[in-house]
mmCIF file of C-alpha atoms in Angstrom:
data_model
loop_
_atom_site.group_PDB
_atom_site.id
_atom_site.type_symbol
_atom_site.label_atom_id
_atom_site.label_comp_id
_atom_site.label_asym_id
_atom_site.label_seq_id
_atom_site.Cartn_x
_atom_site.Cartn_y
_atom_site.Cartn_z
ATOM 1 C CA GLN O 1 13.965 106.405 50.365
ATOM 2 C CA TYR O 2 15.724 103.182 49.293
ATOM 3 C CA GLU O 3 14.592 99.871 50.754
ATOM 4 C CA HIS O 4 17.790 97.950 49.947
ATOM 5 C CA LYS O 5 15.942 94.876 48.665
ATOM 6 C CA ARG O 6 17.728 92.082 46.870
ATOM 7 C CA VAL O 7 17.196 91.662 43.094
ATOM 8 C CA SER O 8 17.781 88.374 41.316
ATOM 9 C CA SER O 9 17.171 86.857 37.901
ATOM 10 C CA LEU O 10 15.020 83.950 36.879
ATOM 11 C CA THR O 11 15.840 81.573 34.068
ATOM 12 C CA CYS O 12 12.893 80.258 32.107
ATOM 13 C CA PRO O 13 13.624 76.971 30.304
ATOM 14 C CA ASP O 14 11.026 77.707 27.593
ATOM 15 C CA PRO O 15 11.378 81.170 26.029
ATOM 16 C CA ASP O 16 7.909 80.819 24.469
ATOM 17 C CA GLU O 17 6.438 81.097 27.970
ATOM 18 C CA VAL O 18 7.725 84.655 28.390
ATOM 19 C CA MET O 19 7.584 85.987 24.840
ATOM 20 C CA GLY O 20 6.239 89.471 24.380
ATOM 21 C CA ILE O 21 3.095 90.181 22.390
ATOM 22 C CA ASN O 22 3.291 93.747 21.168
ATOM 23 C CA SER O 23 2.100 93.465 17.578
ATOM 24 C CA ARG O 24 -0.220 91.442 15.381
ATOM 25 C CA ASP O 25 2.607 89.335 13.992
ATOM 26 C CA GLN O 26 3.750 88.459 17.524
ATOM 27 C CA MET O 27 0.127 87.621 18.401
ATOM 28 C CA ALA O 28 -0.043 85.272 15.406
ATOM 29 C CA GLU O 29 3.221 83.627 16.467
ATOM 30 C CA ALA O 30 1.925 83.086 20.024
ATOM 31 C CA GLU O 31 -1.358 81.680 18.676
ATOM 32 C CA ALA O 32 0.544 79.217 16.476
ATOM 33 C CA ILE O 33 2.543 78.004 19.485
ATOM 34 C CA LEU O 34 -0.628 77.524 21.532
ATOM 35 C CA ARG O 35 -2.428 75.771 18.638
ATOM 36 C CA LYS O 36 0.508 73.389 18.239
ATOM 37 C CA ARG O 37 0.398 72.511 21.964
ATOM 38 C CA ILE O 38 -3.362 71.915 21.927
ATOM 39 C CA ASN O 39 -3.156 69.776 18.797
ATOM 40 C CA LEU O 40 -0.266 67.747 20.201
ATOM 41 C CA ARG O 41 -2.258 67.042 23.376
ATOM 42 C CA HIS O 42 -5.193 65.715 21.332
ATOM 43 C CA MET O 43 -2.950 63.603 19.093
ATOM 44 C CA ARG O 44 -1.312 62.056 22.170
ATOM 45 C CA ASP O 45 -4.825 61.263 23.447
ATOM 46 C CA GLY O 46 -5.609 59.268 20.281
ATOM 47 C CA VAL O 47 -7.072 61.841 17.875
ATOM 48 C CA THR O 48 -5.817 61.821 14.266
ATOM 49 C CA LEU O 49 -5.170 65.238 12.714
ATOM 50 C CA ILE O 50 -4.502 64.857 8.990
ATOM 51 C CA ASP O 51 -2.683 68.219 8.899
ATOM 52 C CA PRO O 52 -2.112 69.647 12.398
ATOM 53 C CA SER O 53 -0.856 72.956 11.004
ATOM 54 C CA ARG O 54 -4.308 73.532 9.473
ATOM 55 C CA THR O 55 -6.463 72.315 12.373
ATOM 56 C CA TYR O 56 -7.828 74.768 14.954
ATOM 57 C CA ILE O 57 -9.047 73.394 18.286
ATOM 58 C CA GLY O 58 -10.160 75.639 21.138
ATOM 59 C CA MET O 59 -8.893 75.246 24.696
ATOM 60 C CA ASP O 60 -12.235 73.944 26.044
ATOM 61 C CA VAL O 61 -12.916 71.425 23.250
ATOM 62 C CA THR O 62 -12.927 67.716 24.100
ATOM 63 C CA ILE O 63 -12.438 64.987 21.491
ATOM 64 C CA GLY O 64 -12.775 61.215 21.913
ATOM 65 C CA ARG O 65 -10.211 58.621 20.836
ATOM 66 C CA ASP O 66 -9.999 57.422 17.248
ATOM 67 C CA THR O 67 -11.653 60.542 15.860
ATOM 68 C CA THR O 68 -10.123 61.906 12.643
ATOM 69 C CA LEU O 69 -10.037 65.609 11.753
ATOM 70 C CA TYR O 70 -9.322 66.674 8.191
ATOM 71 C CA PRO O 71 -7.582 69.987 7.366
ATOM 72 C CA ASP O 72 -9.241 73.316 8.028
ATOM 73 C CA CYS O 73 -11.450 72.105 10.877
ATOM 74 C CA TYR O 74 -12.331 74.760 13.443
ATOM 75 C CA LEU O 75 -13.632 73.389 16.748
ATOM 76 C CA GLU O 76 -14.570 76.189 19.113
ATOM 77 C CA GLY O 77 -16.200 76.971 22.452
ATOM 78 C CA LYS O 78 -17.486 74.147 24.644
ATOM 79 C CA THR O 79 -17.649 71.651 21.784
ATOM 80 C CA CYS O 80 -17.500 67.964 22.711
ATOM 81 C CA ILE O 81 -16.769 65.387 20.003
ATOM 82 C CA GLY O 82 -17.256 61.673 20.708
ATOM 83 C CA SER O 83 -14.996 58.792 19.739
ATOM 84 C CA GLY O 84 -14.650 57.222 16.308
ATOM 85 C CA CYS O 85 -15.922 60.301 14.443
ATOM 86 C CA VAL O 86 -14.701 61.580 11.087
ATOM 87 C CA ILE O 87 -14.899 65.332 10.545
ATOM 88 C CA GLY O 88 -14.281 66.370 6.960
ATOM 89 C CA PRO O 89 -12.381 69.402 5.733
ATOM 90 C CA ASN O 90 -13.447 73.031 6.001
ATOM 91 C CA THR O 91 -15.847 72.435 8.873
ATOM 92 C CA ARG O 92 -16.597 74.792 11.761
ATOM 93 C CA ILE O 93 -18.257 73.502 14.926
ATOM 94 C CA VAL O 94 -19.070 75.904 17.774
ATOM 95 C CA ASN O 95 -20.576 74.936 21.162
ATOM 96 C CA CYS O 96 -21.927 71.585 19.959
ATOM 97 C CA GLU O 97 -22.168 68.057 21.315
ATOM 98 C CA ILE O 98 -21.295 65.413 18.734
ATOM 99 C CA GLY O 99 -21.881 61.745 19.631
ATOM 100 C CA ASN O 100 -19.810 58.680 18.783
ATOM 101 C CA GLU O 101 -19.104 57.405 15.267
ATOM 102 C CA VAL O 102 -20.596 60.484 13.622
ATOM 103 C CA GLU O 103 -19.528 61.275 10.062
ATOM 104 C CA ILE O 104 -19.383 64.939 9.059
ATOM 105 C CA ARG O 105 -18.554 65.070 5.371
ATOM 106 C CA GLY O 106 -17.019 68.504 5.204
ATOM 107 C CA PHE O 107 -17.838 72.105 4.402
ATOM 108 C CA CYS O 108 -20.303 72.184 7.303
ATOM 109 C CA PHE O 109 -21.105 74.835 9.911
ATOM 110 C CA PHE O 110 -22.723 73.812 13.206
ATOM 111 C CA THR O 111 -23.448 76.025 16.190
ATOM 112 C CA GLY O 112 -25.303 75.330 19.439
ATOM 113 C CA SER O 113 -26.523 71.919 18.306
ATOM 114 C CA SER O 114 -26.348 68.288 19.362
ATOM 115 C CA VAL O 115 -25.754 65.310 17.109
ATOM 116 C CA ARG O 116 -26.212 61.789 18.448
ATOM 117 C CA ASP O 117 -24.345 58.589 17.640
ATOM 118 C CA LEU O 118 -24.017 57.235 14.102
ATOM 119 C CA ALA O 119 -25.460 60.312 12.378
ATOM 120 C CA VAL O 120 -24.151 61.321 8.952
ATOM 121 C CA LEU O 121 -24.063 64.998 7.988
ATOM 122 C CA GLY O 122 -22.993 66.959 4.949
ATOM 123 C CA PRO O 123 -21.372 67.950 2.869
ATOM 124 C CA PHE O 124 -22.417 71.602 3.092
ATOM 125 C CA SER O 125 -24.828 71.164 6.028
ATOM 126 C CA HIS O 126 -25.712 74.007 8.378
ATOM 127 C CA LEU O 127 -27.027 73.320 11.886
ATOM 128 C CA ARG O 128 -28.241 76.401 13.717
ATOM 129 C CA PRO O 129 -28.742 76.768 17.489
ATOM 130 C CA GLY O 130 -31.276 74.500 19.157
ATOM 131 C CA THR O 131 -30.989 71.687 16.630
ATOM 132 C CA GLU O 132 -30.989 68.051 17.764
ATOM 133 C CA ILE O 133 -30.035 65.309 15.335
ATOM 134 C CA HIS O 134 -30.907 61.895 16.778
ATOM 135 C CA GLU O 135 -29.257 58.487 16.292
ATOM 136 C CA ALA O 136 -28.400 57.381 12.761
ATOM 137 C CA ALA O 137 -30.163 60.367 11.169
ATOM 138 C CA HIS O 138 -28.829 61.758 7.910
ATOM 139 C CA ILE O 139 -28.596 65.451 7.054
ATOM 140 C CA GLY O 140 -27.392 65.753 3.471
ATOM 141 C CA ASN O 141 -25.831 68.285 1.190
ATOM 142 C CA PHE O 142 -27.030 71.880 1.244
ATOM 143 C CA VAL O 143 -29.446 71.264 4.142
ATOM 144 C CA GLU O 144 -30.025 73.882 6.832
ATOM 145 C CA VAL O 145 -31.711 72.948 10.106
ATOM 146 C CA LYS O 146 -32.804 75.537 12.666
ATOM 147 C CA LYS O 147 -34.126 74.827 16.173
ATOM 148 C CA SER O 148 -35.517 71.439 15.183
ATOM 149 C CA ILE O 149 -35.473 67.843 16.325
ATOM 150 C CA ILE O 150 -34.685 65.274 13.659
ATOM 151 C CA GLY O 151 -35.763 61.824 14.863
ATOM 152 C CA ALA O 152 -33.673 58.664 14.857
ATOM 153 C CA GLY O 153 -33.087 57.228 11.401
ATOM 154 C CA SER O 154 -34.742 60.186 9.655
ATOM 155 C CA LYS O 155 -33.266 61.653 6.485
ATOM 156 C CA VAL O 156 -33.160 65.142 5.041
ATOM 157 C CA ASN O 157 -30.987 64.338 2.067
ATOM 158 C CA HIS O 158 -30.520 67.520 0.067
ATOM 159 C CA LEU O 159 -31.484 71.083 -0.739
ATOM 160 C CA SER O 160 -33.854 71.580 2.201
ATOM 161 C CA TYR O 161 -34.558 73.969 5.033
ATOM 162 C CA ILE O 162 -36.061 72.560 8.222
ATOM 163 C CA GLY O 163 -37.030 75.140 10.824
ATOM 164 C CA ASP O 164 -38.847 74.981 14.182
ATOM 165 C CA THR O 165 -39.840 71.370 13.523
ATOM 166 C CA GLU O 166 -40.186 68.149 15.513
ATOM 167 C CA MET O 167 -39.616 65.318 13.077
ATOM 168 C CA GLY O 168 -40.300 61.756 14.190
ATOM 169 C CA GLU O 169 -38.282 58.588 13.578
ATOM 170 C CA GLY O 170 -37.725 57.152 10.109
ATOM 171 C CA VAL O 171 -39.030 60.212 8.233
ATOM 172 C CA ASN O 172 -37.642 60.974 4.762
ATOM 173 C CA ILE O 173 -37.702 64.568 3.499
ATOM 174 C CA GLY O 174 -36.762 64.831 -0.180
#
């Protein structure tokens, strides 16, 4: 029952493309290769990564030119970062829209939120799903915001929880 078909070989110029993944250490090696490729693509598109080996960017993340990422940033899901932003160290952003020229001062965790242009957040800020931070608003250190709208130019400077709130423009919570 032989079909007498011809067998040939194929040469792959990049052995990383055909590497096997049969263990956790091989999985980690493959992930590092993919992370390096993603980071290189963003750097070539004008994004500054202070330490690319300690920056984690998901496949579906978009980042604008002249944005700077400090070490230990984790950008995941459908996150979109504008141009001219600075994202401080030890920050995790999941499924968020971040406007242009936004400053995130580090040690922050944002998920399912939107931040508009010129906002300043952190350090140690937590944005939970459904949060909208409008233009030039400031969310300070140790502030948690859940399912709220923070109006343009408003400030929640420190040690506060804002939940299920619609805050107008120019409000100062202290």
